[in-house]
Coordinates of C-alpha atoms and ligand atoms in Angstrom, one line a residue:
M1 CA 81.3 -11.3 -21.1
T2 CA 79.7 -9.7 -18.3
Q3 CA 81.1 -10.6 -14.7
R4 CA 78.6 -13.0 -13.3
I5 CA 78.7 -13.2 -9.3
S6 CA 78.0 -16.6 -7.7
L7 CA 74.7 -17.1 -4.8
T8 CA 77.9 -17.2 -2.3
Q9 CA 79.4 -13.8 -3.4
Y10 CA 75.8 -12.3 -3.6
L11 CA 75.0 -13.3 0.1
V12 CA 78.6 -12.4 1.3
E13 CA 78.2 -8.8 -0.2
Q14 CA 74.4 -8.7 1.2
Q15 CA 75.6 -9.2 4.3
R16 CA 78.4 -6.9 4.1
E17 CA 76.5 -4.0 2.4
H18 CA 72.8 -4.2 4.2
G19 CA 73.4 -6.7 7.2
H20 CA 70.8 -8.5 6.2
I21 CA 71.8 -11.7 6.4
P22 CA 73.1 -13.3 9.6
G23 CA 75.9 -15.8 9.2
Q24 CA 73.3 -18.6 10.2
L25 CA 70.5 -17.7 7.7
R26 CA 73.5 -17.5 5.2
L27 CA 74.6 -20.9 5.8
L28 CA 70.9 -21.9 5.8
I29 CA 70.1 -20.6 2.4
E30 CA 73.5 -22.1 0.8
V31 CA 72.3 -25.5 1.9
V32 CA 68.6 -25.1 0.8
A33 CA 70.2 -24.2 -2.7
R34 CA 72.7 -27.0 -2.7
A35 CA 69.9 -29.5 -1.9
C36 CA 68.1 -27.8 -4.8
K37 CA 70.8 -28.8 -6.8
R38 CA 70.5 -32.6 -5.7
I39 CA 66.4 -32.7 -6.4
A40 CA 67.1 -30.8 -9.7
I41 CA 69.5 -33.9 -10.6
A42 CA 67.0 -36.5 -9.4
V43 CA 64.0 -34.3 -11.2
N44 CA 66.3 -34.7 -14.3
K45 CA 66.8 -38.3 -14.4
G46 CA 63.0 -38.8 -15.0
A47 CA 62.4 -42.1 -16.7
L48 CA 65.8 -42.9 -16.4
G49 CA 66.4 -42.8 -12.8
E50 CA 63.2 -45.1 -11.5
V51 CA 62.2 -41.7 -10.1
L52 CA 58.7 -41.3 -11.9
G53 CA 55.5 -42.3 -10.4
S54 CA 53.3 -43.1 -7.2
A55 CA 55.2 -43.6 -3.9
G56 CA 52.1 -45.8 -3.0
S57 CA 51.8 -43.9 0.0
E58 CA 49.4 -40.5 0.6
N59 CA 50.6 -37.4 2.1
V60 CA 48.7 -35.5 5.5
Q61 CA 46.9 -33.7 2.8
G62 CA 45.3 -36.9 1.8
E63 CA 47.3 -36.8 -1.6
V64 CA 49.2 -39.7 -3.5
Q65 CA 52.7 -39.2 -3.0
K66 CA 55.0 -39.3 -6.0
K67 CA 58.6 -41.2 -5.4
L68 CA 59.7 -37.6 -6.4
D69 CA 57.9 -36.0 -3.8
I70 CA 59.6 -38.3 -1.0
I71 CA 63.1 -38.1 -2.5
S72 CA 62.7 -34.2 -2.4
N73 CA 61.6 -34.3 1.2
E74 CA 64.3 -36.4 2.5
V75 CA 67.3 -34.6 0.5
L76 CA 66.1 -31.2 2.4
I77 CA 65.9 -33.4 5.6
E78 CA 69.5 -34.4 5.5
A79 CA 70.7 -31.5 3.9
N80 CA 69.6 -29.2 6.9
E81 CA 69.7 -31.0 9.8
W82 CA 73.5 -31.2 10.6
G83 CA 74.2 -27.5 10.3
G84 CA 73.5 -26.0 13.5
H85 CA 71.4 -23.4 11.8
L86 CA 67.8 -24.7 12.4
A87 CA 65.8 -25.9 15.2
A88 CA 63.4 -28.1 13.0
M89 CA 61.6 -28.2 9.8
A90 CA 58.2 -28.5 8.6
S91 CA 56.9 -30.1 5.2
E92 CA 54.0 -30.4 3.1
E93 CA 55.0 -34.3 2.9
M94 CA 55.1 -34.5 7.0
D95 CA 52.2 -34.8 9.4
D96 CA 54.5 -33.2 12.0
I97 CA 57.2 -31.2 12.3
H98 CA 61.1 -32.5 12.3
V99 CA 63.1 -31.1 15.2
V100 CA 67.0 -31.2 14.7
P101 CA 68.1 -34.6 16.5
N102 CA 69.9 -34.3 19.6
R103 CA 73.0 -35.4 18.2
Y104 CA 73.4 -32.2 16.1
P105 CA 73.4 -28.3 17.4
Q106 CA 70.3 -26.6 17.4
G107 CA 70.0 -23.1 15.3
E108 CA 67.8 -20.2 15.7
Y109 CA 66.1 -20.7 12.5
M110 CA 62.9 -23.0 11.4
L111 CA 62.5 -24.2 7.7
L112 CA 59.2 -24.9 5.8
F113 CA 59.0 -26.2 2.4
D114 CA 56.8 -27.9 -0.1
P115 CA 59.7 -29.9 -1.4
L116 CA 58.2 -30.7 -4.7
D117 CA 55.3 -28.4 -5.8
G118 CA 53.1 -29.7 -9.1
S119 CA 53.6 -33.0 -8.7
S120 CA 50.8 -33.7 -10.9
N121 CA 53.4 -32.2 -13.8
I122 CA 56.4 -34.4 -12.6
D123 CA 55.3 -37.6 -15.1
V124 CA 54.5 -35.4 -18.0
N125 CA 57.5 -33.3 -18.0
V126 CA 56.0 -29.8 -17.1
S127 CA 58.0 -27.6 -14.9
I128 CA 57.7 -28.2 -11.1
G129 CA 59.1 -26.8 -8.2
T130 CA 60.7 -26.7 -4.4
I131 CA 59.3 -23.8 -2.4
F132 CA 60.7 -22.8 1.0
S133 CA 59.9 -20.7 3.8
V134 CA 62.3 -19.3 6.8
L135 CA 60.9 -18.1 10.1
R136 CA 63.1 -17.2 13.4
K137 CA 62.4 -19.2 16.4
V138 CA 61.3 -16.4 18.6
S139 CA 59.8 -18.3 21.6
N140 CA 63.0 -18.7 24.4
H141 CA 61.6 -22.4 26.2
R142 CA 64.0 -25.2 25.3
G143 CA 62.9 -27.0 22.1
V144 CA 60.5 -26.4 19.6
S145 CA 57.1 -27.3 19.0
E146 CA 54.6 -26.8 16.0
E147 CA 52.9 -23.7 17.9
D148 CA 56.3 -21.9 17.5
F149 CA 55.7 -22.2 13.8
L150 CA 52.3 -20.4 13.8
Q151 CA 53.6 -17.2 12.7
P152 CA 52.1 -14.6 10.3
G153 CA 53.8 -14.5 7.0
K154 CA 55.2 -10.9 7.4
Q155 CA 57.5 -12.6 10.2
Q156 CA 59.3 -14.5 7.4
A157 CA 63.2 -14.0 7.5
A158 CA 63.3 -15.3 4.0
A159 CA 61.6 -17.0 1.3
G160 CA 62.1 -18.7 -2.1
Y161 CA 61.8 -21.2 -4.8
C162 CA 63.6 -23.4 -7.2
V163 CA 61.6 -24.2 -10.7
Y164 CA 62.9 -27.1 -12.3
G165 CA 62.2 -26.0 -16.1
P166 CA 63.9 -25.3 -19.0
Q167 CA 66.5 -23.5 -16.9
T168 CA 66.9 -24.5 -13.1
T169 CA 66.3 -21.2 -11.7
L170 CA 66.7 -20.3 -7.6
V171 CA 64.4 -17.3 -6.6
L172 CA 65.0 -15.5 -3.3
T173 CA 64.2 -12.7 -1.0
V174 CA 65.4 -11.9 2.3
G175 CA 63.6 -8.9 2.6
D176 CA 65.5 -6.8 0.5
G177 CA 64.2 -7.4 -3.1
V178 CA 63.9 -10.2 -5.2
A179 CA 67.1 -12.1 -7.1
M180 CA 67.2 -15.0 -9.4
F181 CA 70.0 -17.3 -10.1
T182 CA 70.4 -19.7 -12.7
L183 CA 72.1 -23.1 -12.1
D184 CA 75.3 -23.1 -14.4
R185 CA 75.5 -26.7 -14.8
E186 CA 79.0 -27.1 -16.2
T187 CA 80.3 -25.7 -13.1
G188 CA 77.7 -26.4 -10.8
S189 CA 76.9 -22.9 -9.3
W190 CA 73.9 -20.4 -8.9
V191 CA 74.7 -17.6 -10.9
L192 CA 72.9 -14.5 -10.6
T193 CA 71.1 -13.4 -13.4
T194 CA 68.3 -10.8 -12.1
E195 CA 68.3 -8.6 -9.5
Q196 CA 65.9 -6.2 -8.1
V197 CA 62.9 -7.9 -9.9
Q198 CA 59.8 -5.6 -10.3
I199 CA 56.5 -7.0 -11.6
P200 CA 54.7 -4.6 -13.3
A201 CA 51.6 -3.0 -11.8
D202 CA 49.4 -4.0 -14.8
T203 CA 48.9 -7.1 -16.6
K204 CA 46.6 -8.7 -19.7
E205 CA 47.3 -12.2 -18.2
F206 CA 45.7 -14.1 -15.6
A207 CA 46.1 -17.7 -14.3
I208 CA 43.2 -19.5 -12.5
N209 CA 42.0 -23.1 -13.4
M210 CA 38.8 -22.4 -15.4
S211 CA 37.2 -25.5 -15.1
N212 CA 36.0 -24.6 -11.7
M213 CA 34.3 -21.5 -13.1
R214 CA 31.0 -22.9 -12.1
H215 CA 32.0 -22.9 -8.6
W216 CA 33.5 -19.9 -7.8
D217 CA 32.3 -16.8 -5.7
A218 CA 30.4 -14.0 -7.1
P219 CA 33.9 -11.3 -6.8
V220 CA 35.8 -13.9 -8.7
S221 CA 33.2 -14.8 -11.4
R222 CA 32.9 -10.9 -11.8
Y223 CA 36.7 -10.4 -12.2
I224 CA 37.0 -13.3 -15.0
D225 CA 33.8 -12.4 -16.9
E226 CA 35.3 -8.6 -17.7
C227 CA 39.0 -10.0 -18.6
L228 CA 37.1 -12.5 -20.8
A229 CA 34.7 -9.7 -21.9
G230 CA 38.3 -8.1 -23.6
K231 CA 38.4 -5.1 -25.4
E232 CA 34.6 -4.6 -25.5
G233 CA 34.1 -5.4 -22.3
P234 CA 34.6 -2.5 -19.1
R235 CA 38.4 -3.4 -19.0
G236 CA 38.7 -2.0 -22.6
K237 CA 41.8 -4.6 -23.4
D238 CA 42.2 -8.3 -24.2
F239 CA 43.6 -10.5 -21.9
N240 CA 45.7 -14.0 -22.2
M241 CA 45.3 -16.7 -19.8
R242 CA 47.8 -19.2 -18.7
W243 CA 47.4 -22.3 -16.2
V244 CA 50.4 -24.5 -15.6
A245 CA 49.3 -26.0 -12.4
S246 CA 52.4 -25.9 -11.0
M247 CA 52.5 -22.7 -8.6
V248 CA 56.0 -22.1 -8.7
A249 CA 56.1 -22.0 -12.8
D250 CA 52.8 -19.5 -12.7
V251 CA 54.4 -17.4 -9.8
H252 CA 57.7 -17.4 -12.0
R253 CA 56.1 -16.1 -14.9
I254 CA 54.5 -13.3 -12.9
L255 CA 57.8 -12.2 -11.2
T256 CA 59.1 -12.5 -14.8
R257 CA 56.7 -10.4 -17.3
G258 CA 53.6 -9.6 -14.7
G259 CA 50.0 -11.6 -14.2
V260 CA 47.6 -12.4 -11.7
F261 CA 47.4 -15.9 -10.3
L262 CA 44.1 -16.8 -8.6
Y263 CA 43.3 -20.0 -6.9
P264 CA 40.0 -18.8 -4.8
W265 CA 38.0 -20.3 -2.3
D266 CA 35.0 -22.3 -4.1
K267 CA 31.9 -24.3 -3.4
R268 CA 33.2 -27.5 -4.1
E269 CA 34.5 -28.0 -0.5
P270 CA 32.8 -25.1 1.2
N271 CA 34.8 -25.7 4.9
K272 CA 38.0 -25.1 3.3
P273 CA 39.4 -21.3 2.8
G274 CA 41.0 -22.7 -0.5
K275 CA 43.4 -25.7 -1.9
L276 CA 46.7 -23.9 -1.4
R277 CA 48.9 -23.9 2.1
L278 CA 49.6 -20.9 3.9
M279 CA 52.7 -21.9 5.8
Y280 CA 54.9 -23.1 2.7
E281 CA 53.2 -22.1 -0.4
A282 CA 51.3 -18.9 0.2
N283 CA 53.6 -17.1 2.8
P284 CA 56.6 -17.7 1.0
M285 CA 55.1 -16.5 -2.4
A286 CA 53.3 -13.5 -1.1
F287 CA 56.5 -12.4 0.4
L288 CA 58.1 -12.6 -3.1
V289 CA 55.5 -11.0 -4.6
E290 CA 55.3 -8.4 -2.4
Q291 CA 59.1 -7.5 -2.5
A292 CA 58.9 -7.2 -6.4
G293 CA 56.2 -4.8 -6.1
G294 CA 53.3 -6.6 -6.3
L295 CA 50.1 -7.8 -3.8
A296 CA 49.1 -10.9 -2.4
T297 CA 45.9 -11.3 -0.7
N298 CA 43.1 -14.1 0.3
G299 CA 40.4 -11.9 -1.3
T300 CA 40.0 -9.6 1.5
Q301 CA 43.3 -9.7 3.9
R302 CA 47.0 -9.2 2.9
I303 CA 48.0 -13.0 3.1
M304 CA 50.9 -12.2 5.3
D305 CA 49.1 -10.7 8.1
L306 CA 46.9 -13.9 8.3
Q307 CA 47.6 -15.3 12.0
P308 CA 48.3 -19.2 11.2
T309 CA 46.2 -21.9 13.7
K310 CA 47.3 -24.8 12.1
L311 CA 50.5 -26.1 10.5
H312 CA 48.7 -27.6 7.1
E313 CA 46.0 -25.1 6.8
R314 CA 45.0 -23.8 3.5
V315 CA 44.2 -20.3 2.1
S316 CA 42.5 -18.7 -1.1
V317 CA 45.3 -17.0 -2.8
I318 CA 45.2 -14.1 -5.4
L319 CA 48.7 -12.5 -6.0
G320 CA 50.7 -10.9 -8.7
S321 CA 50.4 -7.5 -10.7
K322 CA 49.3 -4.7 -8.0
H323 CA 46.5 -3.1 -9.8
E324 CA 44.8 -6.4 -10.7
V325 CA 45.2 -7.8 -7.5
Q326 CA 43.5 -4.5 -6.2
R327 CA 40.8 -4.8 -8.4
V328 CA 40.0 -8.4 -7.6
T329 CA 40.3 -7.9 -3.6
G330 CA 38.1 -4.8 -4.3
Y331 CA 35.1 -7.0 -5.4
H332 CA 35.6 -9.3 -2.6
L333 CA 35.4 -6.4 -0.3
E334 CA 32.3 -4.8 -2.0
K335 CA 30.5 -8.1 -1.4
V336 CA 31.3 -8.1 2.2
A337 CA 30.4 -4.6 2.7
A338 CA 26.8 -5.4 1.0
A339 CA 26.6 -8.3 3.2
S340 CA 27.0 -6.6 6.4
S341 CA 24.9 -3.7 5.3
Q342 CA 22.0 -6.2 5.0
D343 CA 22.7 -7.4 8.6
Ligands
P6P401 P1 44.8 -27.8 -10.0 C1 50.0 -28.4 -7.4 O1 49.2 -29.3 -7.2 C2 49.3 -26.9 -6.6 O2 49.6 -26.9 -5.1 C3 50.0 -26.2 -7.4 O3 51.2 -25.4 -7.4 C4 49.1 -25.6 -8.5 O4 48.8 -24.3 -8.8 C5 47.7 -26.4 -8.3 O5 48.1 -27.0 -6.8 C6 46.9 -26.8 -9.0 O6 45.8 -27.1 -8.8 O7 43.2 -28.0 -9.1 O8 44.3 -26.9 -10.9 O9 45.2 -29.1 -10.0

């Protein structure tokens, strides 16, 4: 039996060997990991725990909130506000930021999260997950405001997710590669099961919601049409398709065996740049994917270079195997170049 190391031992060794993880950040990660364990217990109760179904309210996105959305959000808030490692938190489920109450010491980090992504899958027992992103409070003025959160993804100190699937797995980066920890339910501890995750540069698997095909922009239609043309087409190979409709599950598959994930802008709501949220979905996933050797763009720009203007802003997302993301991005840039040459 190989000696398994725990999340705590991993973080201590990372801190000792690489100095990547200041004490406050280590505490933050351990507290978030503990909160994810509590969320996993609630999620796994299902119909036995009176946690399924709608909460009868809407979030800032105008989406119906599930009971587990609210439970997960509250677990993360309560777990993190007393530790002294955070100045504030932001969540998909909350209109405004949550500043750490004055009764607790304020820390140097800010935590953003989608407490339970993929909620439409909760009641049908399909994998869902928690996504989190960590920023440093860079302004030295007293207090903290929404503007403090508006930093590009390349400023992230850490990012990760917990996928509640056949296994409960925590996936984490602090900027020194990607590590995966599986929850050992017998001991209740996170056990390191994979480190230095690498996404293959090539793939034969794409993930997109095909029902939106008629609404796509030309570069996306071109890319998917070429994949569907298979061996006889310009790609010279057959492709497979997966779409879980849980970003955490789709990204976990890509980190595990490669692939390309697309949630692009489409004509349904032309004024919206995309469906997914930049700050607490796209940025953390982009950090993980890049740390695992993949790429993440919005079609024309690196996602982690984007300067946010609003906390809940949306973005078009193309991420995964390097060569595929380069191809899709290249098709978008060809369209931009053609349009500017006509001006
Ligand atoms: P659609 C879940 O609601 C989510 O935000 C992502 O996890 C997922 O990738 C996407 O939306 C699914 O969207 O339009 O296919 O239901």
